Amino acid sequence: MLSIREKIKSTEFTLKATKTNYYPTFSLESYYLRSGNHPDMDRDGWNLGIKFNFPLYNGNLTNYQINEILANIANLKYTEQVLMQSIKNEIETAFYNLQEASEKYNISAKILKQAEENYEIAKGRYNAGLSTPIELSDAEIELEKGRLNRISSKYDYLISEALLKKAIGELDE
C-alpha cells in the first residue's frame, strides 16, 4: 500500500516537472581561454553569455507526455482503491471467521460437558449391570469425539485469530 502511494507521489512530481516544458528556460555560460606557449605572448580571453530557450512548438510532445502521466496516476489510484477494498474484505472475512470459530469453541465446551455427563451415566449404568459394554463403549467414543472437537475448535480459533492479526497488520508473514 505504501509502495503505491509513493509511486503516486513520484508520478505527480514527474507531472509537475513535465509541465515545466511549457515554460522558457535560460542558462548562463562562461568560458575562459588561454593560448600560447610563451608568457609574454599568451592570450587570455573570457566569454560570458546568457542563453534563452523558448519552446514554440514540439509536436505536442509535452501534451502527450502529460496525458500519459495523468493516465498513469489514474491507474495507480485505481490500483490503490482495489487494494484497499481487498484489504477491507480480508479483514472482514477474518473477523467473521474469528467470530464463527469463537462460537464453535464455546459450543464444543457444551458438547464436551454433555459427553462427560453421558459417559458418567453410562459408566454408572454399566457398573450397576443395567447396560451392555457396547453402550459404555459408545459413550467413551462420544467422549473422545467431544475432546477431539474441543481441541480442534481451539486450534481453529487460534488460526482465525492469527489470520485477523495478519490482515490488520499486527503480524508479519
PDB file of C-alpha atoms in Angstrom:
ATOM      1  CA  MET A   1       0.000   0.000   0.000  1.00  0.00           C
ATOM      2  CA  LEU A   2       2.800   2.382   0.901  1.00  0.00           C
ATOM      3  CA  SER A   3       4.589   1.466  -2.307  1.00  0.00           C
ATOM      4  CA  ILE A   4       1.601   2.511  -4.413  1.00  0.00           C
ATOM      5  CA  ARG A   5       1.262   5.795  -2.524  1.00  0.00           C
ATOM      6  CA  GLU A   6       4.949   6.527  -3.079  1.00  0.00           C
ATOM      7  CA  LYS A   7       4.562   5.742  -6.792  1.00  0.00           C
ATOM      8  CA  ILE A   8       1.628   8.170  -6.974  1.00  0.00           C
ATOM      9  CA  LYS A   9       3.687  10.909  -5.298  1.00  0.00           C
ATOM     10  CA  SER A  10       6.615  10.230  -7.610  1.00  0.00           C
ATOM     11  CA  THR A  11       4.399  10.295 -10.700  1.00  0.00           C
ATOM     12  CA  GLU A  12       2.764  13.554  -9.570  1.00  0.00           C
ATOM     13  CA  PHE A  13       6.244  15.046  -9.163  1.00  0.00           C
ATOM     14  CA  THR A  14       7.088  13.857 -12.684  1.00  0.00           C
ATOM     15  CA  LEU A  15       3.903  15.566 -13.904  1.00  0.00           C
ATOM     16  CA  LYS A  16       4.992  18.863 -12.352  1.00  0.00           C
ATOM     17  CA  ALA A  17       8.437  18.506 -13.899  1.00  0.00           C
ATOM     18  CA  THR A  18       6.952  17.729 -17.323  1.00  0.00           C
ATOM     19  CA  LYS A  19       4.699  20.795 -17.178  1.00  0.00           C
ATOM     20  CA  THR A  20       7.811  22.954 -16.937  1.00  0.00           C
ATOM     21  CA  ASN A  21       8.475  22.084 -20.598  1.00  0.00           C
ATOM     22  CA  TYR A  22       5.862  24.722 -21.442  1.00  0.00           C
ATOM     23  CA  TYR A  23       7.987  27.497 -19.917  1.00  0.00           C
ATOM     24  CA  PRO A  24      11.099  29.132 -21.302  1.00  0.00           C
ATOM     25  CA  THR A  25      14.459  28.135 -19.905  1.00  0.00           C
ATOM     26  CA  PHE A  26      17.649  30.067 -19.619  1.00  0.00           C
ATOM     27  CA  SER A  27      21.210  29.184 -18.862  1.00  0.00           C
ATOM     28  CA  LEU A  28      24.373  31.086 -18.116  1.00  0.00           C
ATOM     29  CA  GLU A  29      27.528  30.088 -19.945  1.00  0.00           C
ATOM     30  CA  SER A  30      31.080  31.244 -19.407  1.00  0.00           C
ATOM     31  CA  TYR A  31      34.391  30.330 -20.984  1.00  0.00           C
ATOM     32  CA  TYR A  32      37.986  31.134 -20.194  1.00  0.00           C
ATOM     33  CA  LEU A  33      40.525  30.673 -22.945  1.00  0.00           C
ATOM     34  CA  ARG A  34      44.279  30.884 -22.743  1.00  0.00           C
ATOM     35  CA  SER A  35      46.567  30.173 -25.672  1.00  0.00           C
ATOM     36  CA  GLY A  36      50.236  30.405 -26.394  1.00  0.00           C
ATOM     37  CA  ASN A  37      53.499  28.874 -25.191  1.00  0.00           C
ATOM     38  CA  HIS A  38      55.351  31.960 -24.087  1.00  0.00           C
ATOM     39  CA  PRO A  39      54.283  34.048 -21.088  1.00  0.00           C
ATOM     40  CA  ASP A  40      54.766  37.361 -22.936  1.00  0.00           C
ATOM     41  CA  MET A  41      52.784  36.216 -25.931  1.00  0.00           C
ATOM     42  CA  ASP A  42      49.994  34.336 -24.209  1.00  0.00           C
ATOM     43  CA  ARG A  43      46.481  35.399 -24.929  1.00  0.00           C
ATOM     44  CA  ASP A  44      43.674  35.303 -22.414  1.00  0.00           C
ATOM     45  CA  GLY A  45      40.028  35.559 -23.150  1.00  0.00           C
ATOM     46  CA  TRP A  46      36.772  35.486 -21.277  1.00  0.00           C
ATOM     47  CA  ASN A  47      33.440  34.781 -22.775  1.00  0.00           C
ATOM     48  CA  LEU A  48      30.170  35.159 -20.901  1.00  0.00           C
ATOM     49  CA  GLY A  49      26.734  34.500 -22.284  1.00  0.00           C
ATOM     50  CA  ILE A  50      23.115  34.026 -21.364  1.00  0.00           C
ATOM     51  CA  LYS A  51      21.085  31.567 -23.355  1.00  0.00           C
ATOM     52  CA  PHE A  52      17.274  31.653 -23.541  1.00  0.00           C
ATOM     53  CA  ASN A  53      15.235  28.803 -24.942  1.00  0.00           C
ATOM     54  CA  PHE A  54      11.599  29.489 -25.801  1.00  0.00           C
ATOM     55  CA  PRO A  55       9.556  26.372 -26.591  1.00  0.00           C
ATOM     56  CA  LEU A  56       7.372  27.395 -29.514  1.00  0.00           C
ATOM     57  CA  TYR A  57       6.217  24.022 -30.784  1.00  0.00           C
ATOM     58  CA  ASN A  58       7.385  20.485 -30.082  1.00  0.00           C
ATOM     59  CA  GLY A  59       4.758  18.496 -31.955  1.00  0.00           C
ATOM     60  CA  ASN A  60       2.501  18.312 -28.888  1.00  0.00           C
ATOM     61  CA  LEU A  61       5.075  16.072 -27.229  1.00  0.00           C
ATOM     62  CA  THR A  62       4.557  17.753 -23.864  1.00  0.00           C
ATOM     63  CA  ASN A  63       0.785  17.322 -24.104  1.00  0.00           C
ATOM     64  CA  TYR A  64       1.183  13.628 -24.913  1.00  0.00           C
ATOM     65  CA  GLN A  65       3.623  13.166 -22.048  1.00  0.00           C
ATOM     66  CA  ILE A  66       1.268  14.914 -19.617  1.00  0.00           C
ATOM     67  CA  ASN A  67      -1.693  12.822 -20.785  1.00  0.00           C
ATOM     68  CA  GLU A  68       0.354   9.649 -20.348  1.00  0.00           C
ATOM     69  CA  ILE A  69       1.396  10.675 -16.841  1.00  0.00           C
ATOM     70  CA  LEU A  70      -2.200  11.549 -15.922  1.00  0.00           C
ATOM     71  CA  ALA A  71      -3.301   8.115 -17.163  1.00  0.00           C
ATOM     72  CA  ASN A  72      -0.581   6.504 -15.045  1.00  0.00           C
ATOM     73  CA  ILE A  73      -1.731   8.444 -11.980  1.00  0.00           C
ATOM     74  CA  ALA A  74      -5.349   7.407 -12.581  1.00  0.00           C
ATOM     75  CA  ASN A  75      -4.262   3.785 -12.989  1.00  0.00           C
ATOM     76  CA  LEU A  76      -2.222   3.890  -9.772  1.00  0.00           C
ATOM     77  CA  LYS A  77      -5.118   5.436  -7.855  1.00  0.00           C
ATOM     78  CA  TYR A  78      -7.464   2.748  -9.171  1.00  0.00           C
ATOM     79  CA  THR A  79      -4.965   0.071  -8.133  1.00  0.00           C
ATOM     80  CA  GLU A  80      -4.800   1.674  -4.684  1.00  0.00           C
ATOM     81  CA  GLN A  81      -8.609   1.570  -4.380  1.00  0.00           C
ATOM     82  CA  VAL A  82      -8.731  -2.075  -5.460  1.00  0.00           C
ATOM     83  CA  LEU A  83      -6.021  -2.948  -2.943  1.00  0.00           C
ATOM     84  CA  MET A  84      -7.838  -1.056  -0.176  1.00  0.00           C
ATOM     85  CA  GLN A  85     -11.060  -2.938  -0.949  1.00  0.00           C
ATOM     86  CA  SER A  86      -9.169  -6.224  -0.984  1.00  0.00           C
ATOM     87  CA  ILE A  87      -7.626  -5.478   2.417  1.00  0.00           C
ATOM     88  CA  LYS A  88     -11.010  -4.437   3.795  1.00  0.00           C
ATOM     89  CA  ASN A  89     -12.581  -7.674   2.527  1.00  0.00           C
ATOM     90  CA  GLU A  90      -9.740  -9.724   4.002  1.00  0.00           C
ATOM     91  CA  ILE A  91     -10.186  -8.059   7.396  1.00  0.00           C
ATOM     92  CA  GLU A  92     -13.967  -8.535   7.351  1.00  0.00           C
ATOM     93  CA  THR A  93     -13.637 -12.193   6.371  1.00  0.00           C
ATOM     94  CA  ALA A  94     -11.017 -12.812   9.056  1.00  0.00           C
ATOM     95  CA  PHE A  95     -13.199 -11.072  11.653  1.00  0.00           C
ATOM     96  CA  TYR A  96     -16.278 -13.135  10.793  1.00  0.00           C
ATOM     97  CA  ASN A  97     -14.213 -16.328  10.734  1.00  0.00           C
ATOM     98  CA  LEU A  98     -12.908 -15.472  14.201  1.00  0.00           C
ATOM     99  CA  GLN A  99     -16.438 -14.923  15.481  1.00  0.00           C
ATOM    100  CA  GLU A 100     -17.537 -18.246  13.991  1.00  0.00           C
ATOM    101  CA  ALA A 101     -14.529 -20.053  15.481  1.00  0.00           C
ATOM    102  CA  SER A 102     -15.284 -18.493  18.873  1.00  0.00           C
ATOM    103  CA  GLU A 103     -18.875 -19.722  18.718  1.00  0.00           C
ATOM    104  CA  LYS A 104     -17.732 -23.214  17.708  1.00  0.00           C
ATOM    105  CA  TYR A 105     -15.246 -23.237  20.587  1.00  0.00           C
ATOM    106  CA  ASN A 106     -17.964 -22.290  23.082  1.00  0.00           C
ATOM    107  CA  ILE A 107     -20.343 -24.893  21.642  1.00  0.00           C
ATOM    108  CA  SER A 108     -17.612 -27.540  21.814  1.00  0.00           C
ATOM    109  CA  ALA A 109     -17.328 -26.892  25.565  1.00  0.00           C
ATOM    110  CA  LYS A 110     -21.030 -27.612  25.979  1.00  0.00           C
ATOM    111  CA  ILE A 111     -20.807 -30.728  23.798  1.00  0.00           C
ATOM    112  CA  LEU A 112     -17.812 -31.988  25.796  1.00  0.00           C
ATOM    113  CA  LYS A 113     -19.611 -31.379  29.090  1.00  0.00           C
ATOM    114  CA  GLN A 114     -22.649 -33.292  27.785  1.00  0.00           C
ATOM    115  CA  ALA A 115     -20.425 -36.168  26.595  1.00  0.00           C
ATOM    116  CA  GLU A 116     -18.732 -36.334  30.019  1.00  0.00           C
ATOM    117  CA  GLU A 117     -22.113 -36.459  31.748  1.00  0.00           C
ATOM    118  CA  ASN A 118     -23.363 -39.156  29.344  1.00  0.00           C
ATOM    119  CA  TYR A 119     -20.212 -41.181  29.948  1.00  0.00           C
ATOM    120  CA  GLU A 120     -20.634 -40.973  33.730  1.00  0.00           C
ATOM    121  CA  ILE A 121     -24.271 -42.080  33.399  1.00  0.00           C
ATOM    122  CA  ALA A 122     -23.318 -44.957  31.056  1.00  0.00           C
ATOM    123  CA  LYS A 123     -20.499 -45.981  33.399  1.00  0.00           C
ATOM    124  CA  GLY A 124     -22.863 -45.963  36.386  1.00  0.00           C
ATOM    125  CA  ARG A 125     -25.450 -47.987  34.459  1.00  0.00           C
ATOM    126  CA  TYR A 126     -22.786 -50.483  33.368  1.00  0.00           C
ATOM    127  CA  ASN A 127     -21.426 -50.856  36.924  1.00  0.00           C
ATOM    128  CA  ALA A 128     -24.980 -51.413  38.161  1.00  0.00           C
ATOM    129  CA  GLY A 129     -25.483 -54.068  35.480  1.00  0.00           C
ATOM    130  CA  LEU A 130     -28.197 -52.098  33.680  1.00  0.00           C
ATOM    131  CA  SER A 131     -26.391 -51.680  30.345  1.00  0.00           C
ATOM    132  CA  THR A 132     -24.122 -53.538  27.954  1.00  0.00           C
ATOM    133  CA  PRO A 133     -20.414 -52.974  27.313  1.00  0.00           C
ATOM    134  CA  ILE A 134     -21.359 -51.646  23.873  1.00  0.00           C
ATOM    135  CA  GLU A 135     -23.361 -48.814  25.455  1.00  0.00           C
ATOM    136  CA  LEU A 136     -20.374 -47.913  27.658  1.00  0.00           C
ATOM    137  CA  SER A 137     -18.049 -48.123  24.637  1.00  0.00           C
ATOM    138  CA  ASP A 138     -20.335 -45.821  22.629  1.00  0.00           C
ATOM    139  CA  ALA A 139     -20.280 -43.290  25.490  1.00  0.00           C
ATOM    140  CA  GLU A 140     -16.449 -43.466  25.601  1.00  0.00           C
ATOM    141  CA  ILE A 141     -16.285 -42.879  21.833  1.00  0.00           C
ATOM    142  CA  GLU A 142     -18.592 -39.857  22.111  1.00  0.00           C
ATOM    143  CA  LEU A 143     -16.457 -38.522  24.980  1.00  0.00           C
ATOM    144  CA  GLU A 144     -13.291 -38.823  22.875  1.00  0.00           C
ATOM    145  CA  LYS A 145     -15.039 -37.173  19.923  1.00  0.00           C
ATOM    146  CA  GLY A 146     -16.039 -34.322  22.242  1.00  0.00           C
ATOM    147  CA  ARG A 147     -12.442 -33.908  23.457  1.00  0.00           C
ATOM    148  CA  LEU A 148     -11.106 -34.011  19.901  1.00  0.00           C
ATOM    149  CA  ASN A 149     -13.740 -31.495  18.769  1.00  0.00           C
ATOM    150  CA  ARG A 150     -12.766 -29.195  21.655  1.00  0.00           C
ATOM    151  CA  ILE A 151      -9.078 -29.337  20.711  1.00  0.00           C
ATOM    152  CA  SER A 152      -9.850 -28.861  17.018  1.00  0.00           C
ATOM    153  CA  SER A 153     -12.114 -25.880  17.687  1.00  0.00           C
ATOM    154  CA  LYS A 154      -9.434 -24.323  19.917  1.00  0.00           C
ATOM    155  CA  TYR A 155      -6.864 -24.511  17.114  1.00  0.00           C
ATOM    156  CA  ASP A 156      -9.387 -23.218  14.587  1.00  0.00           C
ATOM    157  CA  TYR A 157      -9.924 -20.237  16.892  1.00  0.00           C
ATOM    158  CA  LEU A 158      -6.178 -19.615  17.248  1.00  0.00           C
ATOM    159  CA  ILE A 159      -5.680 -19.834  13.478  1.00  0.00           C
ATOM    160  CA  SER A 160      -8.577 -17.430  12.865  1.00  0.00           C
ATOM    161  CA  GLU A 161      -7.134 -15.037  15.435  1.00  0.00           C
ATOM    162  CA  ALA A 162      -3.710 -15.145  13.756  1.00  0.00           C
ATOM    163  CA  LEU A 163      -5.272 -14.537  10.323  1.00  0.00           C
ATOM    164  CA  LEU A 164      -7.124 -11.500  11.653  1.00  0.00           C
ATOM    165  CA  LYS A 165      -3.931 -10.113  13.197  1.00  0.00           C
ATOM    166  CA  LYS A 166      -2.149 -10.650   9.892  1.00  0.00           C
ATOM    167  CA  ALA A 167      -4.960  -8.913   7.985  1.00  0.00           C
ATOM    168  CA  ILE A 168      -4.827  -5.824  10.202  1.00  0.00           C
ATOM    169  CA  GLY A 169      -1.030  -5.731  10.096  1.00  0.00           C
ATOM    170  CA  GLU A 170      -0.201  -6.822  13.635  1.00  0.00           C
ATOM    171  CA  LEU A 171       1.507  -9.994  12.459  1.00  0.00           C
ATOM    172  CA  ASP A 172       4.238 -10.387   9.851  1.00  0.00           C
ATOM    173  CA  GLU A 173       4.071 -13.205   7.342  1.00  0.00           C
TER     174      GLU A 173
END
